Coordinates of C-alpha atoms in Angstrom, one line a residue:
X259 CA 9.4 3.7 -2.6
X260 CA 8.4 0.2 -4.2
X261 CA 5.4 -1.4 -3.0
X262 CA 7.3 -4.9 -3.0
X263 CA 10.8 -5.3 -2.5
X264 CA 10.5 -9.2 -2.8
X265 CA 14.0 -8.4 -4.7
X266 CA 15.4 -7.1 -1.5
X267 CA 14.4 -9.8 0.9
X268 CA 15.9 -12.6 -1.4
X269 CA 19.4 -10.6 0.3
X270 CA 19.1 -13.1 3.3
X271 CA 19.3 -16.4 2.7
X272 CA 16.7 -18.9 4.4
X273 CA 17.3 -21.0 7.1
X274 CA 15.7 -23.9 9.8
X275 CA 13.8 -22.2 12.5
X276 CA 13.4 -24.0 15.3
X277 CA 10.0 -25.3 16.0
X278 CA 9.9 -23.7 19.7
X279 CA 11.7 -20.6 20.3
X280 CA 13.1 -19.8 23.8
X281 CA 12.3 -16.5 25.4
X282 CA 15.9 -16.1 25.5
X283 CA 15.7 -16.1 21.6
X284 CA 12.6 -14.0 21.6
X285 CA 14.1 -11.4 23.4
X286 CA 16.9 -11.1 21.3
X287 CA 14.5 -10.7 18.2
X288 CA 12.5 -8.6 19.9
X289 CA 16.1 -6.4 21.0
X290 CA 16.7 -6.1 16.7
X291 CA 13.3 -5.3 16.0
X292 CA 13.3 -2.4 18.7
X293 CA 17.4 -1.4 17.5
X294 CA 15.9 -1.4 14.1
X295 CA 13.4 1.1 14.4
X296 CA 15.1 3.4 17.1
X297 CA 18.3 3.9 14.6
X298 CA 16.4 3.6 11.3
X299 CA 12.6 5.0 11.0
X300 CA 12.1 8.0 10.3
X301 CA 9.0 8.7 12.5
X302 CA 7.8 6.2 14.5
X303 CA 5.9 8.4 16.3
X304 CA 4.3 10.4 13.5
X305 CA 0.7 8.9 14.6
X306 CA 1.1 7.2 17.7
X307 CA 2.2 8.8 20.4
X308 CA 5.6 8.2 22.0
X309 CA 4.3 7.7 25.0
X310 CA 1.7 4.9 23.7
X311 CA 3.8 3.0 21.5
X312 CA 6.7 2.6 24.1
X313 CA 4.1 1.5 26.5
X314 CA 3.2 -1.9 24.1
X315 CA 6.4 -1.9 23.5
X316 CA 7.1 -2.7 27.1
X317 CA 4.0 -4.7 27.2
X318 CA 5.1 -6.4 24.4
X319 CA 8.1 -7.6 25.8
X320 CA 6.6 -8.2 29.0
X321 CA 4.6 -11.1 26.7
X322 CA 7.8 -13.1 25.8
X323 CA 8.2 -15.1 28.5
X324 CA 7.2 -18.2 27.6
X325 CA 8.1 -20.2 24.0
X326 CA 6.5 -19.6 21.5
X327 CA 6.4 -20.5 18.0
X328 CA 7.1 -18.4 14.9
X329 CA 3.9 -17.5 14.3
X330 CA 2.6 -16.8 17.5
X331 CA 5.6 -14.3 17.7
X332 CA 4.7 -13.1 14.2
X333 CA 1.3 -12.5 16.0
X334 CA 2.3 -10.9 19.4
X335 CA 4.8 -8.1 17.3
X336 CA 2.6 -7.4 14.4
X337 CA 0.8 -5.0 16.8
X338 CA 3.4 -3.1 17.4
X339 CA 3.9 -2.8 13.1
X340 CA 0.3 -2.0 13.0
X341 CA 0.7 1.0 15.9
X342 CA 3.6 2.6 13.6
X343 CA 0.6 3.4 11.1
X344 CA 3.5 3.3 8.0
X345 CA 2.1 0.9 5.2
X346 CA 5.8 0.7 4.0
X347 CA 6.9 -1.2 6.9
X348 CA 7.8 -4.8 6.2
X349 CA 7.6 -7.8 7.9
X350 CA 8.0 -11.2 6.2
X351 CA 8.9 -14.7 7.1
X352 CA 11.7 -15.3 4.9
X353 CA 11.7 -17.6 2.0
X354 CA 8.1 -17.4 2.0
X355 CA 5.5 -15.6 0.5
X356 CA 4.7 -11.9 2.1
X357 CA 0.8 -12.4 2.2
X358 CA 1.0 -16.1 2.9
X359 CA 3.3 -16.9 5.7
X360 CA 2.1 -19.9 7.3
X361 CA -0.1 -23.0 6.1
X362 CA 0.2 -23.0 2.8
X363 CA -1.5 -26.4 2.7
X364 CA -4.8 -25.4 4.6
X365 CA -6.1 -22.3 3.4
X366 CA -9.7 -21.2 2.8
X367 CA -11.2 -21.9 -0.4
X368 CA -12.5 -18.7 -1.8
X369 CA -12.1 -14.9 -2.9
X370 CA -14.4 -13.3 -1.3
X371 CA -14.8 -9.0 -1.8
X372 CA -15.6 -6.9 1.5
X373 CA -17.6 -3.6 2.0
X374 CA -17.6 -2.6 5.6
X375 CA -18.4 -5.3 7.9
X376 CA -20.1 -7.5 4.9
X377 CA -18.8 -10.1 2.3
X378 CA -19.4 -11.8 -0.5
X379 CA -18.1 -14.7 -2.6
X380 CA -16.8 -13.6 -6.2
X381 CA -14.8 -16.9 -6.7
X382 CA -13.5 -20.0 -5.7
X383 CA -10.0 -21.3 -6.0
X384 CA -11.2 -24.8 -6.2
X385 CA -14.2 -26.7 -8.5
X386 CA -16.4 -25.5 -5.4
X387 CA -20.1 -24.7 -5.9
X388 CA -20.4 -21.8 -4.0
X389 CA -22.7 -19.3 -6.2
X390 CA -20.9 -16.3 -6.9
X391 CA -22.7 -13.0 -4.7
X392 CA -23.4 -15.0 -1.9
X393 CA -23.1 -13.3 1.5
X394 CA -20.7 -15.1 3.7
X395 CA -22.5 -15.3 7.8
X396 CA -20.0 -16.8 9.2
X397 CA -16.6 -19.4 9.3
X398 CA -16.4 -22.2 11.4
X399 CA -19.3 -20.7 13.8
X400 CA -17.7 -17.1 13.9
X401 CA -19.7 -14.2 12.5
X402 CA -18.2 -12.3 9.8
X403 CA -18.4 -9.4 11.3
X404 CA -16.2 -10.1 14.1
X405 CA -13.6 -11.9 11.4
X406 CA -13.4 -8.7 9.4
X407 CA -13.2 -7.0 12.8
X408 CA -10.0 -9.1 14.1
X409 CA -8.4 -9.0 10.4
X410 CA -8.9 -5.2 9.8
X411 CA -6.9 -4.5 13.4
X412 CA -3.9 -6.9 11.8
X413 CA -3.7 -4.5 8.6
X414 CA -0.7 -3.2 8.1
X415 CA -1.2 -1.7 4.2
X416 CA -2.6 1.6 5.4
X417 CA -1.1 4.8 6.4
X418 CA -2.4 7.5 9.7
X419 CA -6.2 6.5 10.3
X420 CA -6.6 5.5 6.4
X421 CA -8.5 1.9 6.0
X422 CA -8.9 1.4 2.5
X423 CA -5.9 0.1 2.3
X424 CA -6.5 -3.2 4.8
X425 CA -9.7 -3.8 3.1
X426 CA -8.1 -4.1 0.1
X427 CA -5.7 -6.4 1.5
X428 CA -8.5 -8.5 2.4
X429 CA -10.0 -8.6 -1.1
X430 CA -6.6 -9.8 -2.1
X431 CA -5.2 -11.5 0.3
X432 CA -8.1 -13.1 2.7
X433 CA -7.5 -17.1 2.9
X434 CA -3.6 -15.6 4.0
X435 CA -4.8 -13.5 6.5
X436 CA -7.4 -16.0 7.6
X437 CA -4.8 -18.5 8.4
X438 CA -2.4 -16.6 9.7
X439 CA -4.8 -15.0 12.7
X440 CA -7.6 -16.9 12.7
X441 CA -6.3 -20.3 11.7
X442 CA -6.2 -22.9 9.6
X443 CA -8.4 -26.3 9.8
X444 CA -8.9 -29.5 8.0
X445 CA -12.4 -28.1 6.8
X446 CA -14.3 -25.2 7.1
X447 CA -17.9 -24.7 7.6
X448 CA -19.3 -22.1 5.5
X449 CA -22.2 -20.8 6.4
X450 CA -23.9 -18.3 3.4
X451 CA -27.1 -16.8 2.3
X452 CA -28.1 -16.8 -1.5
X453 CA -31.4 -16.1 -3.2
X454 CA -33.0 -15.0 0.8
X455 CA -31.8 -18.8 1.6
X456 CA -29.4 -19.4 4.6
X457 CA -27.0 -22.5 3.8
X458 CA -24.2 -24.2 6.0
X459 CA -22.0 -26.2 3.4
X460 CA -18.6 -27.8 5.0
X461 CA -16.0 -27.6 2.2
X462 CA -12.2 -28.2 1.9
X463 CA -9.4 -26.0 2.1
X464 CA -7.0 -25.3 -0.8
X465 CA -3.0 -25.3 -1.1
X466 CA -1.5 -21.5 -2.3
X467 CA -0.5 -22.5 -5.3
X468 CA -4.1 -23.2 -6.2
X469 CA -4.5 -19.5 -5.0
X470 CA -1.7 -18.4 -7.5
X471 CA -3.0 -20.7 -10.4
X472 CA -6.4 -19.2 -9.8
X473 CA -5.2 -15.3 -9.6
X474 CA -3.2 -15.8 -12.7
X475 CA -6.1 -16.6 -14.9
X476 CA -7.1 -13.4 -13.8
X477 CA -4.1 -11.3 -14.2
X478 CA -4.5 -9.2 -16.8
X479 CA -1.2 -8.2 -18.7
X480 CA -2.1 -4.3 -20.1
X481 CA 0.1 -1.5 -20.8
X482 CA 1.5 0.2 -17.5
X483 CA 0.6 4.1 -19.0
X484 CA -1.4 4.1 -21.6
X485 CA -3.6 7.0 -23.0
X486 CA -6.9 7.0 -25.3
X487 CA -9.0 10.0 -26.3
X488 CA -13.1 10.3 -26.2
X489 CA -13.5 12.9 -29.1
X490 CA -17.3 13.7 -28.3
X491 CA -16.7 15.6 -24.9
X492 CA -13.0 16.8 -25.9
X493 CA -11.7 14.0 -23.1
X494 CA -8.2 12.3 -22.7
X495 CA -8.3 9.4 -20.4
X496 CA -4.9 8.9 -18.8
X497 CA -4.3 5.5 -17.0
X498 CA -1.0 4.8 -14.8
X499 CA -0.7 1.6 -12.8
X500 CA 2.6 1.7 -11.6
X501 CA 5.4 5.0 -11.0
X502 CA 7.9 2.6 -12.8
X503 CA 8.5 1.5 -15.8
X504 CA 9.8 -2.7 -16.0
X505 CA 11.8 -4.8 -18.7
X506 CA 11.7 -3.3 -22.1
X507 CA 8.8 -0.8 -21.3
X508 CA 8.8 2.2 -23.4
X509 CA 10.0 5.5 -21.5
X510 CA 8.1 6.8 -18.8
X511 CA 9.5 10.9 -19.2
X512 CA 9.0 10.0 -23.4
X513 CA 5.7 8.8 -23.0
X514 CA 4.1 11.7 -21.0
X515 CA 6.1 14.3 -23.4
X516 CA 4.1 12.0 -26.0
X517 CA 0.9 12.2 -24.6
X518 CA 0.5 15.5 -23.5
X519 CA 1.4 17.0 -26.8
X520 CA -1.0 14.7 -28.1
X521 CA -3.7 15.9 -25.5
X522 CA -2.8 19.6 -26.9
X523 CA -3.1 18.9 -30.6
X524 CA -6.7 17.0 -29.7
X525 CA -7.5 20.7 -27.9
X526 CA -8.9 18.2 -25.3
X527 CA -11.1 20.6 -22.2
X528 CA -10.9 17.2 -20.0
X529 CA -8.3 14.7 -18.7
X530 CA -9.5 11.6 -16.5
X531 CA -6.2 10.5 -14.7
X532 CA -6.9 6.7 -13.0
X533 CA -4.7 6.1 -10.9
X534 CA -7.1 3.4 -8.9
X535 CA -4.2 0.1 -7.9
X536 CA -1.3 2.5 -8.4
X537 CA 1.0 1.2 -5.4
X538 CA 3.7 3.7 -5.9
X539 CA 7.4 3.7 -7.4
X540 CA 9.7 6.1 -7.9
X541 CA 9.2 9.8 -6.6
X542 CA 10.4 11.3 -10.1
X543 CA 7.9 10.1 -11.7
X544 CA 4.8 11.3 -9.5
X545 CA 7.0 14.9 -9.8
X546 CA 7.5 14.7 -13.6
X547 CA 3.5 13.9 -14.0
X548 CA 2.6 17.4 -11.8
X549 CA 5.0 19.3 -14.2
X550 CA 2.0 18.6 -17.0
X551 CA -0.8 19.3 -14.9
X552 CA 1.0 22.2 -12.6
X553 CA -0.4 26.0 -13.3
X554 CA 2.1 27.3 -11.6
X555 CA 5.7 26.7 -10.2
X556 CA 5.6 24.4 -6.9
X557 CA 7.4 22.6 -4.4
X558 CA 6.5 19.4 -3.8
X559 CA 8.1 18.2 -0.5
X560 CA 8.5 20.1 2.3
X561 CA 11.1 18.3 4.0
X562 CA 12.5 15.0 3.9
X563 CA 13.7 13.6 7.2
X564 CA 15.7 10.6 8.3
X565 CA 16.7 9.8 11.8
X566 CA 20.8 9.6 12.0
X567 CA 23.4 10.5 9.6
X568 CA 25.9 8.0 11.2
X569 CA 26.1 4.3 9.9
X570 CA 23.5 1.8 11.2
X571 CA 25.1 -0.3 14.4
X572 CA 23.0 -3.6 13.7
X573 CA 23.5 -6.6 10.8
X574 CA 21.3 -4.8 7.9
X575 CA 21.2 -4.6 4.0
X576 CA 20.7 -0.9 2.6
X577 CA 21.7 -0.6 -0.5
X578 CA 24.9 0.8 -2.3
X579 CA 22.8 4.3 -3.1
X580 CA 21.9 5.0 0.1
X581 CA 25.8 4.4 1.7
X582 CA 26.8 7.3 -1.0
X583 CA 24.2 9.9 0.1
X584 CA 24.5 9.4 3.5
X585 CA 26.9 12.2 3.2
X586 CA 24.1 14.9 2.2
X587 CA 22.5 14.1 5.4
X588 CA 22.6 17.2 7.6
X589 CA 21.0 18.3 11.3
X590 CA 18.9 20.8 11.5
X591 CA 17.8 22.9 14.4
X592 CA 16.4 20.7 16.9
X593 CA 17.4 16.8 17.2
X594 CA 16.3 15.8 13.7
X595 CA 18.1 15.0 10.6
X596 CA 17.0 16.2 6.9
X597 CA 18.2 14.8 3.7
X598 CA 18.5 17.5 1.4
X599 CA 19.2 16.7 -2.4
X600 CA 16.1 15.3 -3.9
X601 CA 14.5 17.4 -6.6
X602 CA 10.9 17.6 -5.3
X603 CA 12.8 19.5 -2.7
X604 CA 13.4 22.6 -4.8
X605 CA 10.9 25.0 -7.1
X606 CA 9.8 23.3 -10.3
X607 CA 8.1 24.6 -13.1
X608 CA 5.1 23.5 -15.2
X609 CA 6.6 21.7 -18.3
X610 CA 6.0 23.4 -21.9
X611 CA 2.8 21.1 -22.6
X612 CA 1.4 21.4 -19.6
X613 CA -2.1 20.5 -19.8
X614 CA -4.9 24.0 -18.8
X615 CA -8.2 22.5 -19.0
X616 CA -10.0 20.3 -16.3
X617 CA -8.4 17.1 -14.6
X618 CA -10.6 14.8 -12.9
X619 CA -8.3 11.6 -10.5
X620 CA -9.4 8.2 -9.8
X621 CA -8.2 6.9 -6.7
X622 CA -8.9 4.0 -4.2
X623 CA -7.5 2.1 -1.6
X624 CA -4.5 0.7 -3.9
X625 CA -3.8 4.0 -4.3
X626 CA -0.9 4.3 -1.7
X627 CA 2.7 6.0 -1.7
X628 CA 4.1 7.8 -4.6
X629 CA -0.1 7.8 -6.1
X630 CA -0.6 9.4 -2.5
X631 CA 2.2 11.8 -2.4
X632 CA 1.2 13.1 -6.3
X633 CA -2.8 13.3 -5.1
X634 CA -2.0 15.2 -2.0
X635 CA -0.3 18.0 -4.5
X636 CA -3.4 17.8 -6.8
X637 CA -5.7 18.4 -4.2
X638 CA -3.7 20.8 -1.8
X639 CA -3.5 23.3 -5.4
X640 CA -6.8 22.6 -6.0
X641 CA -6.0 21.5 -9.4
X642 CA -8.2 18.7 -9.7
X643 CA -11.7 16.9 -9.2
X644 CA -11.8 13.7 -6.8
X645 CA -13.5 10.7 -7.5
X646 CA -13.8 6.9 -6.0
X647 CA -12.5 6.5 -2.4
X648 CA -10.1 7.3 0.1
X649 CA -6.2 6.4 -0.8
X650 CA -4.6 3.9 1.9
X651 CA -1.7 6.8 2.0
X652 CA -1.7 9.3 4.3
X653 CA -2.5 12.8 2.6
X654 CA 0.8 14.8 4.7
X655 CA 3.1 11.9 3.2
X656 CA 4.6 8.8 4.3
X657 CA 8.0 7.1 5.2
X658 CA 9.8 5.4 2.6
X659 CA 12.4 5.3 -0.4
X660 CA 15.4 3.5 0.5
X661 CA 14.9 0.6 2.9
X662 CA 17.0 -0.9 5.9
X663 CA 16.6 -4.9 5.8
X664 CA 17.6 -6.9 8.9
X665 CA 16.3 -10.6 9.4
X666 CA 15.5 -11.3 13.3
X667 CA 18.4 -14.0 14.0
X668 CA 16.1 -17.0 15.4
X669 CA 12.8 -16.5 14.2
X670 CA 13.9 -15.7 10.8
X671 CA 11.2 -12.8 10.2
X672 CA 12.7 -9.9 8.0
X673 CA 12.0 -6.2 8.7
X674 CA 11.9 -3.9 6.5
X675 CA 12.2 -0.5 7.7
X676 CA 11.9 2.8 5.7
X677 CA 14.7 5.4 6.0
X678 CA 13.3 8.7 4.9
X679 CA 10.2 10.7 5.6
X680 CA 8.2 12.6 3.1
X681 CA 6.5 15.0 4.1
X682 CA 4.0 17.5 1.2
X683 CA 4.5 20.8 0.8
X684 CA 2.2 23.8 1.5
X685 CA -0.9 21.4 2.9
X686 CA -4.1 22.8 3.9
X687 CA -4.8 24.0 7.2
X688 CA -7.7 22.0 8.0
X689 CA -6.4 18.9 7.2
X690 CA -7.3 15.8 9.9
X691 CA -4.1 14.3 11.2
X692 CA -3.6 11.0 9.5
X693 CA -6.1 10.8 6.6
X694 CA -6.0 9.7 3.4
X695 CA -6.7 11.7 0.1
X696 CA -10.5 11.7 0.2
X697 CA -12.6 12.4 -2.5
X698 CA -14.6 14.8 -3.3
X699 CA -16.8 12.4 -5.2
X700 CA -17.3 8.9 -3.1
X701 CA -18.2 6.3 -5.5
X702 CA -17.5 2.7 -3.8
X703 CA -18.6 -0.4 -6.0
X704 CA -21.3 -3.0 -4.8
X705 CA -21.4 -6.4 -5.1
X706 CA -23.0 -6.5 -8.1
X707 CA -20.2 -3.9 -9.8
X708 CA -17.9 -6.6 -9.0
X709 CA -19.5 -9.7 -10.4
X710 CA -20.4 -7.6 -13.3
X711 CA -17.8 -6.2 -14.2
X712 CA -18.9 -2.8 -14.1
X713 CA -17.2 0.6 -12.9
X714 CA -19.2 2.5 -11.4
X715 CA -16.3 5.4 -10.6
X716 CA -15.8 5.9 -14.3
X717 CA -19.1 5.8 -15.3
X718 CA -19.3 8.6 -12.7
X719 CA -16.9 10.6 -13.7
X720 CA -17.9 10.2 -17.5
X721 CA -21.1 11.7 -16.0
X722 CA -19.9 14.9 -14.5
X723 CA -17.8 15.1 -17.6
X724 CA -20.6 15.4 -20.0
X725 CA -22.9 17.4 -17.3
X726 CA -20.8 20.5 -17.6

């Protein structure tokens, strides 16, 4: 359930694309892409109806009859990735970077952060002299508004109605998206307002590995789990960026046996859990963390579907695992397929240091996957407090795990397709098809959070904390 499996795409070895592929070519990409997710996803229909997505599937197809270029056939499918509402999917032009496809040479100049249909500059990848919190009007003539618009309906990093997720994307990954869907000139003219001044500046664009020189001065390298204690209100503040643990990282199942003995000796009454960026990983570990927060024994899946025990009939890597445990696939009633041996599956029980006293979450829209799935059991127990904003993972669960890579023969695009469906145990009954984990808190930061530094949805929650 990775967020990235850059490791997996490195499978398929890169190759010349032509510079003008035939519709004869198209169509047999398009063929792949439509084998792919009839023999492999688990639900393609879990939020868009059957009937709807094979209609722009047709309509699709009906649009390859002319040549086309990679990107513009990047462009005409990713519609049909978007309709499948699965932020796992993945589609990437091989040997290149997932968020950065095309035009690496030409792309715009700044980071810019995005509430709603607003943004605002926060920095520049360049020696540009664009102040910092001004509010972007509009790109080569086009509003802002209407770029968000066009950019948030390419998003693919969200699942069900969830949006969170594609603004976050754009926060990230903007000058990518920009030139991927937009375009990418010679120069762009910027037009901003600072200090109640309107300004139209033309500036240059910038090559991507300016943007990766620039976003590594701002990585910061911190423990993945880490733990700290607030003694005046009796609080443990519990921080997980990752459901995986890299390299010579200490012990994910030591560390929370660790911590939570620790929170019992400290008699702690509170426990912040931020799990704001958290991605995902591994299913065990979101499972293990509920087993020391838990009250009670639980299930945590429901079911876990995939869509054919029988081997897949098109060119695909899946790795070795997945080949052995295609053999505790079974059918059950009906025309589906359940995979059946995966602990979450069965009755677990709180763990011996299980922690009693109040637990407040921090999510956001990087909250996605695994962070979703362990949420959606928080909340549907009622064990917890919500605070921030709404996960880009769908509350009921998502499609994911083990992935089927093909690469498209001619255009050289590689899908990524989940295998197995998740789906949460015991939900609530009122629950909106296709949203998100929402909180029962919204705290969403401004502007001037950003260029400050501040953090607003911790602040918050220290609040309610010491309120009670």
């Amino acid at each position: 359930m990775y967020p990235l499996l850059l490791l997996f795409y490195s499978s398929f070895a890169r190759s010349q694309v032509p510079l003008v592929l035939t519709p004869e070519q198209l169509q047999t990409d398009f063929a792949r892409f439509q084998t792919a997710l009839q023999e492999a996803h688990p639900a393609p229909y879990r939020y868009t109806p059957k009937g709807t997505f094979d209609s722009l599937m047709v309509a699709t197809r009906a649009r390859l009859n002319r040549p086309m270029s990679q990107q513009e056939f990047y462009q005409v499918m990713t519609p049909l990735l978007v309709a499948l509402r699965d932020g796992h999917i993945k589609w990437i032009v091989a040997g290149r970077d997932q968020h950065y496809p095309f035009h690496p040479d030409t792309l715009f100049p700044l980071k810019l952060y995005f509430l709603q249909d607003k943004a605002w500059v926060v920095g520049s990848y360049d020696t540009g002299t664009i102040p910092p919190g001004a509010e972007v009007g509009a790109i080569n003539g086009q509003p802002m508004a209407a770029i968000i618009e066009r950019l948030l309906a390419q998003g693919t990093f969200a699942d069900g109605k969830t949006l969170n997720g594609k603004y976050e994307d754009l926060n990230h990954f903007f000058s990518g998206y920009y030139a991927t869907f937009v375009g990418a000139p010679a120069t762009f003219d910027l037009t901003y307002c600072y200090a109640d001044t309107d300004t139209t500046v033309r500036i240059a664009p910038v090559t991507f590995e300016a943007i990766k020189k620039y976003e590594g001065t701002l990585r910061i390298v911190s423990q993945n789990a880490r733990l700290s204690f607030e003694d005046s209100t009796k609080t443990a503040l519990l921080t997980i960026r990752r459901f995986w643990t890299e390299g010579d990282e200490p012990s994910y199942k030591k560390f929370l046996a660790q911590a939570f003995r620790e929170i019992e000796t400290r008699k702690c009454t509170a426990l912040i859990l931020d799990l704001r960026d958290n991605e995902g990983g591994e299913e065990k570990y979101g499972i293990k963390l509920y087993r020391y927060l838990a009250q009670r024994p639980f299930r945590y899946y429901d079911r876990i579907s995939v869509r054919q025990k029988k081997a897949l009939s098109f060119p695909a890597y899946t790795p070795k695992l997945y080949r052995m445990l295609r053999g505790l696939v079974v059918k059950k009633q009906g025309d589906g397929y359940v995979f059946t041996a995966q602990r979450g599956l069965k009755i677990r029980k709180p763990e011996r240091h299980a922690f009693a006293g109040k637990l407040y979450v921090l999510l956001n829209g990087g909250s996605f996957s695994v962070t979703t799935e362990f949420a959606a059991r928080v909340h549907a127990d009622r064990r917890g407090t919500f605070i921030g904003q709404e996960t880009s993972g769908a509350y009921e669960g998502d499609n994911s795990g083990i992935f089927a890579i093909t690469q498209l023969p001619h255009s050289k695009i590689d899908l990524g397709v989940p295998l197995f469906g998740f789906y949460m145990a015991n939900l609530p009954a009122d629950l909106e098809k296709g949203q998100g984990i929402r909180p029962d808190h919204p705290v969403i930061p401004s502007i001037e959070d950003v260029l400050m530094g501040r953090d607003p949805a911790m602040q918050y929650v220290r609040q309610l904390i010491s309120n009670q």
